[in-house]
Coordinates of C-alpha atoms in Angstrom, one line a residue:
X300 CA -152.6 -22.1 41.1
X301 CA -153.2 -22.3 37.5
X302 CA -153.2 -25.9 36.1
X303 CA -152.3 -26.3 32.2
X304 CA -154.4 -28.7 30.1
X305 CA -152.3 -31.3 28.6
X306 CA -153.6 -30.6 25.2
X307 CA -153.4 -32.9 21.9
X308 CA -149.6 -35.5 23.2
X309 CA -149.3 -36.8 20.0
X310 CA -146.3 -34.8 19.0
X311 CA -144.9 -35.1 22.3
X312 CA -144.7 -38.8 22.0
X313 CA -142.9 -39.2 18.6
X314 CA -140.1 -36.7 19.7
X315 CA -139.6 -38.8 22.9
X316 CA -139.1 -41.7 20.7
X317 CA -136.7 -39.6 19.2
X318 CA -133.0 -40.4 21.0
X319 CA -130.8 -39.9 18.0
X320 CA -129.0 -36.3 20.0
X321 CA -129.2 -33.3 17.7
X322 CA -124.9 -33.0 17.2
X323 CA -125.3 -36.6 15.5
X324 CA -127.6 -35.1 12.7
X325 CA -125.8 -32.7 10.1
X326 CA -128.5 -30.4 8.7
X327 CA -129.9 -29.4 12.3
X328 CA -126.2 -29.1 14.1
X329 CA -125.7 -26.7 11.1
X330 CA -128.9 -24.8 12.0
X331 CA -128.1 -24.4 15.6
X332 CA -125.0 -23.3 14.5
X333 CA -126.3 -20.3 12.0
X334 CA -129.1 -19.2 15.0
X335 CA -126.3 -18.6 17.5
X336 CA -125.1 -15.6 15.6
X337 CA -128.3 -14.2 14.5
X338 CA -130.7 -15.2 16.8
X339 CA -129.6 -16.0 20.4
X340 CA -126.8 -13.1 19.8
X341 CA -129.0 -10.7 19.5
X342 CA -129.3 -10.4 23.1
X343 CA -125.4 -9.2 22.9
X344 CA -126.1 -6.0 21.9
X345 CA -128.7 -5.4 24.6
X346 CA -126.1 -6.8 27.0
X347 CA -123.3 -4.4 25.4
X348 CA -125.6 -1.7 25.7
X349 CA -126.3 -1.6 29.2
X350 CA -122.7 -2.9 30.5
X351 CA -121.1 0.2 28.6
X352 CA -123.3 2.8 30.0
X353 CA -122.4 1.1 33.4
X354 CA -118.2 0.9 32.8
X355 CA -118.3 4.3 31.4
X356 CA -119.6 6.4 34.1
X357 CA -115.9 5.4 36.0
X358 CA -114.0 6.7 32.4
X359 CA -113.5 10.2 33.2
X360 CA -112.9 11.4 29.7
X361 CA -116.4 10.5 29.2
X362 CA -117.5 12.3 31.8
X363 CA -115.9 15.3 31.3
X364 CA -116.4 15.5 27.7
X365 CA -120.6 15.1 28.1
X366 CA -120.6 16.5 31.5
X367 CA -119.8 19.3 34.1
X368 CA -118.0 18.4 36.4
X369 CA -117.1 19.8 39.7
X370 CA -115.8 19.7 43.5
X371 CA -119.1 19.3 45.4
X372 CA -119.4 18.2 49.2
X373 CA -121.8 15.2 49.3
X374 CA -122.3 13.7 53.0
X375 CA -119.3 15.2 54.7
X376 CA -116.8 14.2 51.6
X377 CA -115.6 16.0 48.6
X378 CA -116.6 14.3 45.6
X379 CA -116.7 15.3 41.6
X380 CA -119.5 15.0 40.3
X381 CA -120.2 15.9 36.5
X382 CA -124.0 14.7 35.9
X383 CA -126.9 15.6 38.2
X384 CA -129.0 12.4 39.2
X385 CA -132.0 13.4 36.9
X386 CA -129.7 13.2 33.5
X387 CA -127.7 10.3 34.5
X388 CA -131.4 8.8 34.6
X389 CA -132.3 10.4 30.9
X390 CA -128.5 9.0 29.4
X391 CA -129.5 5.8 30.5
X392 CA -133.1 5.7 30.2
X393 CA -133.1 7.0 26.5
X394 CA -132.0 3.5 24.8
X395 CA -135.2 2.0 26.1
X396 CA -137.1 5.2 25.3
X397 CA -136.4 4.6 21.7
X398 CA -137.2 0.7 22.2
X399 CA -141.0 1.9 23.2
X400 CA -141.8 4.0 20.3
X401 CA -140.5 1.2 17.7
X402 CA -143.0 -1.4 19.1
X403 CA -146.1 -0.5 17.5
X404 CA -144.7 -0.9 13.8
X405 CA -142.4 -4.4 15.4
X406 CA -145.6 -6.7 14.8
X407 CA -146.9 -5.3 11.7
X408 CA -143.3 -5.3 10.2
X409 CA -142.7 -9.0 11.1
X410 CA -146.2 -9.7 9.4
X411 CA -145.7 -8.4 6.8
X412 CA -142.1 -9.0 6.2
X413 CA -141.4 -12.3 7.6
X414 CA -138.8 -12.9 10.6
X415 CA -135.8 -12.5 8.5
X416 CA -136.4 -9.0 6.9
X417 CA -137.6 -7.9 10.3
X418 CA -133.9 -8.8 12.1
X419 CA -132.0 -7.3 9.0
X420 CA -134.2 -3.8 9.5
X421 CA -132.9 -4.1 13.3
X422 CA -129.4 -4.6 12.6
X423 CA -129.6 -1.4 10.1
X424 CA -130.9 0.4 12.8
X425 CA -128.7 -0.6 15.4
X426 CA -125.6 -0.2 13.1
X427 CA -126.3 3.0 12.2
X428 CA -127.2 4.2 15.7
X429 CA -124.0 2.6 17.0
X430 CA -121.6 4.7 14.4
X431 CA -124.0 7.8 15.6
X432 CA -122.9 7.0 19.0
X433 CA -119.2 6.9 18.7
X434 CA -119.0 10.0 16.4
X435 CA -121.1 12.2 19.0
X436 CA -120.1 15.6 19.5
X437 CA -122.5 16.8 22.2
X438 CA -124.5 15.4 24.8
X439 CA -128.0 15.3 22.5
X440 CA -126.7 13.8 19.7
X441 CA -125.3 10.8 22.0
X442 CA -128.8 10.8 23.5
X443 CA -130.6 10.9 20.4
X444 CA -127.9 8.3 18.9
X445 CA -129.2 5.7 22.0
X446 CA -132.7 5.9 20.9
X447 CA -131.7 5.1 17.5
X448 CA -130.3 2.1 18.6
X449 CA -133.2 1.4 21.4
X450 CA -135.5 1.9 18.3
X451 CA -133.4 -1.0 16.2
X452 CA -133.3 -3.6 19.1
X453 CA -137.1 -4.9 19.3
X454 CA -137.3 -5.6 15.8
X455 CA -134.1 -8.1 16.2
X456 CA -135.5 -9.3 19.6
X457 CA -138.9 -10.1 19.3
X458 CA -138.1 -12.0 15.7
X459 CA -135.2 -13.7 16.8
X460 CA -137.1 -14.8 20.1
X461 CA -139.7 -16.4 17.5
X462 CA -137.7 -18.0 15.7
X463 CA -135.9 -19.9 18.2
X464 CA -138.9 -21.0 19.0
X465 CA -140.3 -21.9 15.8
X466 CA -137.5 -23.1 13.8
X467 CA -135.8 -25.1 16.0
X468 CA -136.5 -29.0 16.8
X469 CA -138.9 -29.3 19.5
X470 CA -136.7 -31.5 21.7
X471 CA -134.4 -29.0 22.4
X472 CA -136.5 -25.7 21.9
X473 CA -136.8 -25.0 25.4
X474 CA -132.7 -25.0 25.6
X475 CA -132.4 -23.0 22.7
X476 CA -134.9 -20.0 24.2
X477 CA -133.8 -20.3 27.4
X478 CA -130.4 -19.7 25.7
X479 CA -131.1 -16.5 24.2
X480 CA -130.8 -14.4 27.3
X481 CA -128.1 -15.6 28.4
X482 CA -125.7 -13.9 25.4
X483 CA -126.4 -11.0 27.3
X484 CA -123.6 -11.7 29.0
X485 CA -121.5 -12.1 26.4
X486 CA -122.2 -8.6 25.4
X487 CA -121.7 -7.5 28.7
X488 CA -118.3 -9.0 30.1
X489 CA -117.1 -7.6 25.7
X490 CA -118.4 -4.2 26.9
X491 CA -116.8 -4.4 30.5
X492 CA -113.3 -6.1 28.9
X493 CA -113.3 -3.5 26.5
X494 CA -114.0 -0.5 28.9
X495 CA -111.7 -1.8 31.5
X496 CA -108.6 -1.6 29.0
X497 CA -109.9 1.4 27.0
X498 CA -109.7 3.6 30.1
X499 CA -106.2 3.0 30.6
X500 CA -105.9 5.3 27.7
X501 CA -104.3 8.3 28.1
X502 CA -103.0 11.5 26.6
X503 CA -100.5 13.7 28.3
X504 CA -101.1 12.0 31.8
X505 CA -105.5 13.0 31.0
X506 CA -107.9 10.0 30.1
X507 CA -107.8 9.8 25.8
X508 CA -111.7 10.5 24.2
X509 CA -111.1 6.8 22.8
X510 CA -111.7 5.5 25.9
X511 CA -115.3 5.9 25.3
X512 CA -115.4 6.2 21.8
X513 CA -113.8 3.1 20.9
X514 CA -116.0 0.9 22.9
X515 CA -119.1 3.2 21.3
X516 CA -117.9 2.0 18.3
X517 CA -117.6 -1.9 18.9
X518 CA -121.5 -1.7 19.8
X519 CA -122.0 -2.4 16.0
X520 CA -119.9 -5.6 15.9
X521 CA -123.1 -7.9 16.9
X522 CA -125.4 -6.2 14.8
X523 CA -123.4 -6.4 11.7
X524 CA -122.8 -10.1 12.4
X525 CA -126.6 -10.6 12.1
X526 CA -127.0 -8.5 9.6
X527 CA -124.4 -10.7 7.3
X528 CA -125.5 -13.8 8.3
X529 CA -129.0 -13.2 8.4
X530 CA -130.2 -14.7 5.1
X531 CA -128.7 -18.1 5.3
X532 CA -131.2 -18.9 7.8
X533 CA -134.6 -20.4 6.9
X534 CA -137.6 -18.6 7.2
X535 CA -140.2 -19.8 10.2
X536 CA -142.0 -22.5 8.8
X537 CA -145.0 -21.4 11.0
X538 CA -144.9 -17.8 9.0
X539 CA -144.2 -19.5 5.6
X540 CA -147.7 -21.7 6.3
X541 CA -149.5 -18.5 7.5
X542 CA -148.8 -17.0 3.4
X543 CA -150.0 -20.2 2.7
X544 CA -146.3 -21.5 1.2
X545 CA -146.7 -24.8 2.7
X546 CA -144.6 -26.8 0.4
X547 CA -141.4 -24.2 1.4
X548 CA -142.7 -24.9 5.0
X549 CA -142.3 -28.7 4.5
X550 CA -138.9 -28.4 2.8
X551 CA -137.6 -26.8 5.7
X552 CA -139.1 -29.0 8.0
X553 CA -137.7 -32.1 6.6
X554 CA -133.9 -30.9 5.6
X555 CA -133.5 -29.8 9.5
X556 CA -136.0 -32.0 11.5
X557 CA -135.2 -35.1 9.5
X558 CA -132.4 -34.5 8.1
X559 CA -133.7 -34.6 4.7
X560 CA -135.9 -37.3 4.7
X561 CA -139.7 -36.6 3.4
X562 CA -141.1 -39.1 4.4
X563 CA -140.6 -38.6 8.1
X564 CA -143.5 -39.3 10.6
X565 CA -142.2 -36.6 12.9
X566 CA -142.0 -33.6 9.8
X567 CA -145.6 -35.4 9.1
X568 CA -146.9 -34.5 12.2
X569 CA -145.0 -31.3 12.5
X570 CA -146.8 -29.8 9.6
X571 CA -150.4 -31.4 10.1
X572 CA -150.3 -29.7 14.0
X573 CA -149.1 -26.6 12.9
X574 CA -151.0 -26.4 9.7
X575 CA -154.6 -27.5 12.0
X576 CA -153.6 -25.2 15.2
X577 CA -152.8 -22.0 12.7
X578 CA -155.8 -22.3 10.8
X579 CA -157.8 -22.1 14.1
X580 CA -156.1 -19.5 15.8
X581 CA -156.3 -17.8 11.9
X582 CA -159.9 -18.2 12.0
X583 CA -160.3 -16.2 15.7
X584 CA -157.3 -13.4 14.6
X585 CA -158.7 -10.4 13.9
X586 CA -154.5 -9.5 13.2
X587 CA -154.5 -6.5 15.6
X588 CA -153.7 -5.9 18.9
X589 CA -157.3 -5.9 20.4
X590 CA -156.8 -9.6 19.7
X591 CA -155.1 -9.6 22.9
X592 CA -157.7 -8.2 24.9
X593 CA -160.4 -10.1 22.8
X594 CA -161.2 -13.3 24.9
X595 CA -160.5 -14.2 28.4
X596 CA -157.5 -16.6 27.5
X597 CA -156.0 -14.2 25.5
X598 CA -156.7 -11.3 28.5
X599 CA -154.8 -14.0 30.9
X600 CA -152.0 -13.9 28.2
X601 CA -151.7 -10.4 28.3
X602 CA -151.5 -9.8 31.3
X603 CA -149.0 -12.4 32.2
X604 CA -146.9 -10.7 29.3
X605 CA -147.5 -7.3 31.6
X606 CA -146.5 -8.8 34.8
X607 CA -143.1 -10.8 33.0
X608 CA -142.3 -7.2 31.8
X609 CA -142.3 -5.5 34.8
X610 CA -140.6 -8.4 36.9
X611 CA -137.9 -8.3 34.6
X612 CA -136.8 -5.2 35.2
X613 CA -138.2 -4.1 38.6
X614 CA -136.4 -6.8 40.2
X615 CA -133.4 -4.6 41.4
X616 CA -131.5 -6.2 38.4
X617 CA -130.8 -2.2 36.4
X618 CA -129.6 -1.0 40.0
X619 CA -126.8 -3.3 38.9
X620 CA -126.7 -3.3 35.4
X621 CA -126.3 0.4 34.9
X622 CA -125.1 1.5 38.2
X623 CA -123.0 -1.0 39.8
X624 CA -120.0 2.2 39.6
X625 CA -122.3 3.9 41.8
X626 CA -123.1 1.5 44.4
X627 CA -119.9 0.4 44.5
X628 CA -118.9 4.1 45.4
X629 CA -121.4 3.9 47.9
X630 CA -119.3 0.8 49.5
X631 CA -116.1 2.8 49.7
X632 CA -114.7 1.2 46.3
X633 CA -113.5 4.8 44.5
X634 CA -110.4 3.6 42.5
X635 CA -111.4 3.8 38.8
X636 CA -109.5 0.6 37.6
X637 CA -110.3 -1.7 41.1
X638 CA -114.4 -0.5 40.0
X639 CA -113.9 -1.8 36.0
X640 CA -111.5 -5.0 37.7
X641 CA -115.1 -5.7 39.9
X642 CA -117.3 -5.1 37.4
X643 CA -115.4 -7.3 35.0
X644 CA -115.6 -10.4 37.7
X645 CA -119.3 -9.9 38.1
X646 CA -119.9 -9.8 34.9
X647 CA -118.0 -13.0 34.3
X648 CA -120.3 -14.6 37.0
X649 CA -123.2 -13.5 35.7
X650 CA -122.2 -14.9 31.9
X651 CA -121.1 -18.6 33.5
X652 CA -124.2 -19.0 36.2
X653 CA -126.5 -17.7 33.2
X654 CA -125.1 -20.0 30.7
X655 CA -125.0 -23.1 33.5
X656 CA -128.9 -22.5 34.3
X657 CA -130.2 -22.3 30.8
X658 CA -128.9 -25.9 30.0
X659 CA -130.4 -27.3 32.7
X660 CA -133.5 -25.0 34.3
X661 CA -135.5 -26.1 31.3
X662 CA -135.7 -30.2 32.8
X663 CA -137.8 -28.0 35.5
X664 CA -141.8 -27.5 35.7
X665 CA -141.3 -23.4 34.8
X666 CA -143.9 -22.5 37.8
X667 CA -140.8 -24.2 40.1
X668 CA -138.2 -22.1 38.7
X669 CA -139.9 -19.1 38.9
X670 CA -140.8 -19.4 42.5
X671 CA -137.3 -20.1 42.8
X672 CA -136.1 -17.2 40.9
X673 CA -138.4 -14.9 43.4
X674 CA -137.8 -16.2 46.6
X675 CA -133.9 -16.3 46.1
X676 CA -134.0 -12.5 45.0
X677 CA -135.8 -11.6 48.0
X678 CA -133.2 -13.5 50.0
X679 CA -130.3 -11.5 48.6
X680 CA -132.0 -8.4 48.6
X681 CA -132.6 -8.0 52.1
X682 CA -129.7 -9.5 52.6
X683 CA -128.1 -7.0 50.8
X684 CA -130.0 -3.3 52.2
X685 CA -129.3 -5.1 56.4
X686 CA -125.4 -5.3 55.0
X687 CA -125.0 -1.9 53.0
X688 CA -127.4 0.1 55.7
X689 CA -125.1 -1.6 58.6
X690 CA -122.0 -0.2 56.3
X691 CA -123.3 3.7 55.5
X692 CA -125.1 4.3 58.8
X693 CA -121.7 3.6 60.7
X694 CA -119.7 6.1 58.9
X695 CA -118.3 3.6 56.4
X696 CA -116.3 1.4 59.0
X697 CA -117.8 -1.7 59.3
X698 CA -115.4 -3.2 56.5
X699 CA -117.0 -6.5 57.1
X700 CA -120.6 -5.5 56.4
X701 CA -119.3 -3.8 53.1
X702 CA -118.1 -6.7 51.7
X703 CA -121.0 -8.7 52.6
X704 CA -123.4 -6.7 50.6
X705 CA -121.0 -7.1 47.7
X706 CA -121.0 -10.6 48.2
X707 CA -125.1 -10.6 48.3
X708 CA -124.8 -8.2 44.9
X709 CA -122.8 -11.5 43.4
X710 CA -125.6 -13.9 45.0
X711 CA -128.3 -12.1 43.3
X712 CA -127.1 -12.8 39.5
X713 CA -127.8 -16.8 39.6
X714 CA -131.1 -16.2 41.4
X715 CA -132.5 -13.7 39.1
X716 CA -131.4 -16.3 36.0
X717 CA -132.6 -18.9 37.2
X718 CA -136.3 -17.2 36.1
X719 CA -136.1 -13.6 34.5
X720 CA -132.6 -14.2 32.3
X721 CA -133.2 -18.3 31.2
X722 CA -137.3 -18.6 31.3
X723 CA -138.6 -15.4 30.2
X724 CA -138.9 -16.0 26.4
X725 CA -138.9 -19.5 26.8
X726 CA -142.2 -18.7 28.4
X727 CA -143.5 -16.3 26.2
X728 CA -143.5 -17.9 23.3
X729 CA -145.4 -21.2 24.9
X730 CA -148.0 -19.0 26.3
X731 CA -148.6 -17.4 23.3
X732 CA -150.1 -18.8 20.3
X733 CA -148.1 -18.3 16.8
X734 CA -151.0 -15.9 15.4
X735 CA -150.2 -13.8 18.4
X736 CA -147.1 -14.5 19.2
X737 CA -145.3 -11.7 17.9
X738 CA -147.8 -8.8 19.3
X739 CA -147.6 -11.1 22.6
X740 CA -143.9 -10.4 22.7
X741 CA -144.3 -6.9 21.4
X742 CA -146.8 -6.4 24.2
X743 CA -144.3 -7.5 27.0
X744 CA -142.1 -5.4 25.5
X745 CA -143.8 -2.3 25.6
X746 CA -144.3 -2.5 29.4
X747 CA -140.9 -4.3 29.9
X748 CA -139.2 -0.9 28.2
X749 CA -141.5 1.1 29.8
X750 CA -140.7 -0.5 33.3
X751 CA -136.9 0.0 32.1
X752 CA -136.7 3.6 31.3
X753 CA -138.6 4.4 34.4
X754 CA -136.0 2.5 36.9
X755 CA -132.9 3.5 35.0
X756 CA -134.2 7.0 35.7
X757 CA -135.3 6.4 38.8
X758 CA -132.8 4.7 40.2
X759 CA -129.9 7.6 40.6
X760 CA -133.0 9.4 42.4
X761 CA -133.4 7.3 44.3
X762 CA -129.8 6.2 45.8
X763 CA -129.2 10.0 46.1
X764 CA -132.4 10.6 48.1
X765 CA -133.0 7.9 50.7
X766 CA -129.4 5.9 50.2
X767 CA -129.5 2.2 51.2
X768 CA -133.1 2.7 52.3
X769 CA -133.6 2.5 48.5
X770 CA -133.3 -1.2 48.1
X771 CA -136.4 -2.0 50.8
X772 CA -138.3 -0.6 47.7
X773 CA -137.4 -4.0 45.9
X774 CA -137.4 -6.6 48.7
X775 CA -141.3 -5.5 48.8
X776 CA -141.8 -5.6 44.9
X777 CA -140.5 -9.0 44.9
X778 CA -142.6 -10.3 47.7
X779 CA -145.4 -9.1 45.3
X780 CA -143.6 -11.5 42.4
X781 CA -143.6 -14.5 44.5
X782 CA -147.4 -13.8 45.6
X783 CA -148.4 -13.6 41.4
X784 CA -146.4 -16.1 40.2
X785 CA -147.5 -18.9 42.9
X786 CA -151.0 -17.8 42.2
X787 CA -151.2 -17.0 38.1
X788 CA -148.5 -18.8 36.8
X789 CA -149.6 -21.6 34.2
X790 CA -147.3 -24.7 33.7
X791 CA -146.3 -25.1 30.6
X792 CA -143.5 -28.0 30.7
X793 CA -142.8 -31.0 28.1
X794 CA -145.3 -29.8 25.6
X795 CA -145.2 -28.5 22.3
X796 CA -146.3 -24.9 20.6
X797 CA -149.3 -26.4 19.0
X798 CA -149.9 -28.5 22.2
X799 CA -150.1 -25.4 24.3
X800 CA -151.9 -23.1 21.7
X801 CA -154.9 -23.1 23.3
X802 CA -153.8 -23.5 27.1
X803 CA -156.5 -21.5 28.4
X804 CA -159.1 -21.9 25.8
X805 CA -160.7 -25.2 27.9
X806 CA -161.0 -28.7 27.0
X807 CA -163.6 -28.3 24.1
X808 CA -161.0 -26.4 21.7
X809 CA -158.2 -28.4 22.8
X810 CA -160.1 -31.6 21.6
X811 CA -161.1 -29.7 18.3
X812 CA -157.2 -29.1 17.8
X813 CA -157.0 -32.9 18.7
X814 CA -159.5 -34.5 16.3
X815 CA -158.5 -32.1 13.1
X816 CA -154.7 -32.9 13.1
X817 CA -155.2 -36.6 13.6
X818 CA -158.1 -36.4 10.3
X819 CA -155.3 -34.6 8.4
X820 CA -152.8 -37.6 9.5
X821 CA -155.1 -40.4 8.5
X822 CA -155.8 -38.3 5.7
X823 CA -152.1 -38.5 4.6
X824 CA -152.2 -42.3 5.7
X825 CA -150.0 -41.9 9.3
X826 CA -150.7 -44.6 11.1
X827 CA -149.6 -43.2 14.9
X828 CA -151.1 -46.4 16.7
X829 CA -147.9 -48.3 15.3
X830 CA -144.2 -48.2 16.7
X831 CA -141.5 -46.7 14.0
X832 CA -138.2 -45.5 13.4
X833 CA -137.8 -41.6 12.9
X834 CA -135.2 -42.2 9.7

């Protein structure tokens, strides 16, 4: 077990004076309210995304517009089938495929750009990409029209992740991150509403093209939100100090933090930690990404960014998320509508347990929660392959097991939340320091894509080769998650971003950090030995 040093509290102990709750204070309840739409919904259109390509493989005008489809005998049973496993896999696969080759330029961009620009770009993208998608005429250009939009979603992610982080108050930063995963849902449960009542569209008796198209379409309604709204948010006031525009920096730290007033010990503070802990992390940034490979904290970092990336998306989670029609075929569920009416009432689950753990998983040491996360996916996993393998190997009849493993299917959406959906970037942006932070996320991007496009390809491979036998491939996977996460996990609870800059640097730094942010208070006569009111 890894043990976090507790770093310079100072901070830590004015905010928990602090009990005035954010609604009561005007400037920051407007904040929150502009960083809903452009931040924490940025997660919708990765949530639309991956819920349409799910409800759309039951629309059959989809399928017979952009695929073959014929009478085959599969297992004893007539069945049509219109896409071989291997370019069901590429269809899917593709949006993250365009994800991977945008990362390199994602850090650079943001550096150079700021936060704001860098979401804006995104939304472009993604907007763009989304039109390309309903207008396709053929089977490439609707694959090459997903990799435009995989290509627009890190820039929006990885900046809108930061500045959650960076922009919001400190007391309820951890609520606010843990947040932003959780609108995946809400894109989601749109795309599967949408889909459900789009396929009852018909022509002449046959399934209407605008059942796919229309819900292509909508895929650009997020996007353009963010990219209206985008520039009545600040800037990060941690990127404004690193161009060395403090006094913008300060502004923006006193109208939200305090609510206007300059003189505020806490906006005091704020700026002499973050001013003191970017200057020293500035001083050891070489601004590329051998940074993250360049001391053994940072190497611990990294990898810890690897290992979130593939968690996230090896943990039997895209099985469901892009081909929950299929598995559900595999339980004896065939009806087109009774699929998109299940689909529908997982996907509400998923939105209200994901919703219900971010408010409250972030009063827990993250180490906990994780090992929680873990164990309870294991649990519903096997739970799920003894069910489903009872169901198929006795020729469909055992009703009872069937519905079991649906129910397990259900169990598994809070348990994978609890950790992967509400912790994830909440984690990731404590772990990594603010000169790194964006090439930290960047990095757990790369591989998280990466780990994506290979198990949305996979994964119809799989189910078509060795059936139920499939899912033991996860129940081992996530033993291997519990076994790194009890072992290499940090804590990082109840501190600030400054606070945990240097989390693996050792005691010597930490006390450096200390020492320079209390000279630059006493320099700007603080007193912090003395009790006083925050307005």
């Amino acid at each position: 077990m890894v043990v976090a040093h507790e770093g310079d509290p100072v901070l830590t102990r004015l905010i928990e004076g602090d009990i005035i709750p954010w609604y009561k204070k005007k400037n920051l309840r407007n904040l929150y309210l502009l960083l809903f739409p452009t931040c924490m919904g940025i997660e919708i259109t990765s949530g639309f995304d991956s819920q349409l390509i799910n409800s759309l493989q039951g629309v059959d005008s989809w399928k017979h517009y952009f695929g073959h489809c014929e009478k085959v005998l599969v297992k004893g049973k007539m069945q049509t089938v219109c896409f071989n496993a291997s370019m069901t896999g590429i269809i899917s696969a593709c949006y993250a495929l365009g994800a991977i080759c945008a990362l390199p330029f994602v850090p650079m961009f943001n550096q150079r750009f700021g936060r704001r620009w860098s979401i804006f770009f995104g939304s472009a993208v993604s907007i763009l990409g989304a039109i390309l998608q309903g207008l396709a005429v053929n089977l490439p250009m609707y694959i090459v029209s997903r990799m435009i939009l995989g290509f627009g979603i890190p820039f929006c992610i990885i900046s809108g992740s930061a500045m959650l982080g960076e922009l919001g108050y400190p007391k309820e930063r951890p609520f606010l991150t843990a947040l932003f995963n959780s609108s995946y849902f809400i894109g989601s449960l749109t795309a599967a509403a949408i889909t459900m009542g789009t396929n009852r569209m018909t022509v002449n008796g046959i399934s209407s093209n605008w059942a796919w198209r229309i819900p292509s379409f909508l895929q650009l309604v997020p996007s353009l939100v963010q990219l209206t709204l985008i520039f009545f948010l600040p800037e990060s006031p941690r990127y404004l100090i690193s161009k060395d525009r403090r006094e913008e920096a300060f502004n923006i730290l006193a109208h939200y933090h305090s609510e206007g007033d300059r003189n505020s010990l806490i906006v005091k503070a704020e700026m002499a930690q973050i001013e003191t802990t970017i200057r020293i992390e500035m001083d050891a940034s070489k601004q590329t990404y051998l940074d993250l490979f360049r001391t053994s904290g940072m190497r611990r970092r990294a990898f810890l960014g690897m290992m979130l990336g593939f968690f996230t998306q090896w943990s039997g989670n895209t099985l469901i998320s892009y081909y929950f029609m299929k598995v559900l075929g595999m339980l004896g569920i065939n009806n087109s509508n009774t699929q998109q009416v299940i689909n529908v009432g997982n996907t509400a689950w998923g939105l209200v347990n994901a919703t219900a753990i971010a408010l409250i998983v972030t009063r827990f040491p993250r180490r906990r929660m994780f090992l929680v996360c873990t164990i309870g996916m294991f649990c519903c996993y096997a739970g799920w392959a003894a069910c489903m393998g009872v169901f198929l190997e006795g020729n469909s009849k055992n009703v009872i097991a069937g519905r079991m493993a649906l129910f397990f299917i259900f169990a598994y959406s809070p348990m994978y939340n609890i950790g992967y959906n509400s912790l994830t970037y909440t984690y990731l942006i404590e772990i990594f320091p603010y000169a790194e932070r964006t090439r930290g996320i960047a990095f757990f991007q790369f591989w998280a894509r990466g780990a994506n496009f290979f198990s949305t390809f996979v994964n119809p491979i799989g189910l078509d080769a060795i059936s139920w036998r499939y899912l033991l491939v996860f129940c081992v996977w996530v033993l291997f998650e519990v076994v790194v996460v009890y072992f290499l996990f940090p804590e990082t609870y109840n501190r600030t971003l400054e606070e945990l800059a240097f989390i693996y640097e050792g005691q010597d730094i930490q006390n450096r950090q200390a020492i320079a942010t209390e000279k630059q208070i006493q320099a700007q006569e603080f007193d912090f030995g003395k009790s006083c009111e925050v307005y």
